[in-house]
Coordinates of C-alpha atoms and ligand atoms in Angstrom, one line a residue:
M19 CA 3.9 12.5 -15.4
K20 CA 5.9 9.3 -15.7
K21 CA 3.4 6.6 -14.9
V22 CA 4.4 4.2 -12.3
N23 CA 4.6 0.5 -13.4
L24 CA 1.4 -1.2 -12.4
S25 CA 2.6 -4.6 -12.8
P26 CA 2.4 -5.9 -9.2
E27 CA 5.3 -4.6 -7.2
R28 CA 5.6 -7.4 -4.8
V29 CA 8.2 -7.0 -2.0
T30 CA 9.8 -10.3 -0.8
L31 CA 10.1 -10.6 2.9
K32 CA 12.7 -12.6 4.6
K33 CA 11.1 -15.8 6.1
L34 CA 12.8 -17.8 8.7
R35 CA 11.0 -21.0 9.6
D36 CA 12.1 -23.4 12.3
N37 CA 10.5 -25.8 14.9
R38 CA 9.3 -22.7 16.9
G39 CA 7.4 -21.0 14.0
I40 CA 8.0 -18.4 11.5
L41 CA 9.9 -15.2 11.7
I42 CA 9.3 -12.5 9.0
V43 CA 11.7 -9.7 8.4
A44 CA 11.4 -6.3 6.7
E45 CA 14.3 -4.0 6.6
A46 CA 14.4 -0.3 5.3
Q47 CA 16.4 0.2 2.2
K48 CA 16.8 -3.5 1.8
N49 CA 13.7 -5.5 1.0
I50 CA 11.5 -2.2 1.8
P51 CA 12.6 0.4 -0.9
F52 CA 12.6 3.4 1.5
K53 CA 13.5 4.6 5.0
I54 CA 10.5 3.6 7.3
E55 CA 9.2 6.7 9.0
R56 CA 5.9 5.3 10.3
V57 CA 4.1 2.1 10.8
Y58 CA 0.3 1.6 10.9
C59 CA -2.0 -1.2 11.2
L60 CA -5.6 -1.8 9.9
L61 CA -7.7 -4.5 11.7
E62 CA -11.3 -5.3 12.7
M63 CA -12.3 -4.1 9.2
Q64 CA -16.0 -4.1 8.3
L65 CA -17.5 -5.0 4.9
K66 CA -16.9 -1.2 4.0
P67 CA -14.1 -0.6 1.5
R68 CA -11.1 1.7 2.6
G69 CA -8.6 3.9 0.8
F70 CA -10.1 5.9 -2.0
H71 CA -7.1 8.1 -2.2
A72 CA -3.6 8.8 -3.7
H73 CA -0.5 10.2 -2.1
K74 CA 1.5 13.1 -3.6
N75 CA 4.8 11.7 -2.2
L76 CA 4.3 8.9 0.3
R77 CA 5.4 5.4 -0.6
Q78 CA 4.1 2.5 1.4
V79 CA 4.3 -1.3 1.6
M80 CA 1.2 -3.2 2.7
I81 CA 1.7 -6.6 4.3
C82 CA -1.2 -8.8 5.2
L83 CA -0.6 -10.5 8.5
S84 CA -3.7 -12.5 8.8
G85 CA -6.6 -13.4 6.4
S86 CA -6.9 -11.6 3.0
C87 CA -8.3 -8.8 1.1
K88 CA -8.1 -7.2 -2.3
I89 CA -6.4 -4.0 -3.3
L90 CA -7.2 -1.9 -6.5
L91 CA -4.4 0.1 -7.7
D92 CA -4.9 2.9 -10.4
N93 CA -2.3 5.1 -11.8
G94 CA -4.6 7.2 -13.8
E95 CA -4.0 5.3 -17.0
S96 CA -4.6 1.8 -16.1
E97 CA -5.8 -0.2 -13.0
R98 CA -5.3 -3.6 -11.6
T99 CA -6.6 -5.5 -8.7
E100 CA -4.2 -7.5 -6.5
Q101 CA -5.1 -10.1 -3.7
L102 CA -3.2 -9.6 -0.4
S103 CA -3.0 -12.7 1.6
Y104 CA -1.5 -14.0 4.8
K105 CA 1.0 -17.0 3.9
T106 CA 2.3 -15.4 0.7
Y107 CA 4.9 -13.9 3.0
D108 CA 5.3 -10.6 0.8
G109 CA 4.2 -7.1 0.7
L110 CA 2.8 -4.9 -2.0
L111 CA 4.3 -1.5 -2.9
I112 CA 1.8 1.3 -3.2
D113 CA 3.9 3.9 -4.8
K114 CA 3.2 7.6 -4.7
M115 CA 0.4 8.7 -7.2
V116 CA -1.3 5.5 -7.2
W117 CA -5.1 5.7 -6.4
H118 CA -5.7 2.7 -4.1
E119 CA -9.0 1.0 -2.7
M120 CA -8.9 -1.9 -0.3
F121 CA -12.0 -4.3 -0.1
A122 CA -13.1 -7.9 0.3
F123 CA -11.6 -8.1 3.8
T124 CA -12.0 -11.4 5.5
P125 CA -13.0 -11.0 9.1
D126 CA -9.6 -11.9 10.3
C127 CA -7.7 -9.6 8.0
I128 CA -4.8 -7.6 9.5
L129 CA -2.9 -5.3 7.3
L130 CA 0.5 -3.9 8.5
V131 CA 1.7 -0.8 6.5
L132 CA 5.2 0.5 6.4
A133 CA 5.3 4.2 5.2
S134 CA 8.1 6.4 4.0
E135 CA 6.9 9.7 5.6
Q136 CA 5.1 10.7 8.9
Y137 CA 1.3 11.3 8.7
D138 CA 0.5 14.5 6.6
E139 CA -3.0 15.0 5.6
S140 CA -1.8 17.5 2.9
D141 CA -0.1 14.8 1.1
Y142 CA -3.5 13.0 0.3
I143 CA -5.5 13.3 -2.9
R144 CA -8.9 12.3 -1.8
D145 CA -10.9 13.4 -4.9
Y146 CA -10.7 11.1 -7.8
N147 CA -10.9 13.8 -10.4
E148 CA -8.3 15.8 -8.9
F149 CA -6.1 12.7 -8.9
L150 CA -6.7 12.2 -12.7
T151 CA -5.9 15.8 -13.4
R152 CA -2.6 15.7 -11.5
A153 CA -1.6 12.3 -12.8
N154 CA -2.1 13.3 -16.4
N155 CA -0.8 16.9 -16.1
E156 CA 2.3 16.9 -14.0
A157 CA 5.6 17.3 -15.7
P158 CA 7.4 14.2 -16.7
A159 CA 10.0 13.0 -14.1
I160 CA 13.6 13.5 -15.2
Ligands
TYD19 P1 -7.0 7.0 5.9 O1 -5.6 7.0 5.4 O2 -8.0 8.0 5.2 O3 -7.5 5.5 6.0 P2 -7.9 4.4 4.9 O4 -7.1 4.6 3.8 O5 -7.6 3.0 5.5 O6 -9.4 4.4 4.6 O7 -7.0 7.4 7.5 C1 -8.2 7.3 8.2 C2 -8.2 8.5 9.3 O8 -6.9 8.3 10.2 C3 -7.9 9.8 8.7 O9 -8.6 10.8 9.5 C4 -6.5 10.2 9.0 C5 -6.1 9.3 10.2 N1 -4.8 8.8 10.1 C6 -3.8 9.4 11.0 O10 -4.1 10.2 11.9 N2 -2.6 8.9 11.1 C7 -2.2 8.0 10.1 O11 -0.9 7.5 10.2 C8 -3.1 7.5 9.2 C9 -2.7 6.3 8.3 C10 -4.5 7.9 9.2

């Protein structure tokens, strides 16, 4: 399988600041590299990490609206950990076939997630060994 680039894929959001505050804009197929089919939010996180899965097809952009957290990205060949923080005014692309784990949430952390598909449990790979097998055995993308 063609490995995704694990250099941090930061998505720059449009930021408009004036004397009333800040307005942040994400637009499908502009700064978000897909058509948005679903939006969900993670908040009031406890100390427990989340994620621990990859998706077969889903692409997502995760935006931190408050506080901060860390996210581990793993493509089956290499991994890296990124910090997601309010005030960087950007998002992080979590591509298909990237195992991800979110942790180290501050109490005020709020994550907004823009997703390329509607919810489909069959798109999840929740077993890490299955993920490694798929990531290393799938035919190269043409
Ligand atoms: P999951 O994606 O596993 O959460 P996380 O990666 O943050 O740990 O989702 C948790 C539960 O919520 C799981 O039972 C699936 C359900 N869920 C939906 O029903 N719709 C959704 O859009 C999402 C993201 C999750």
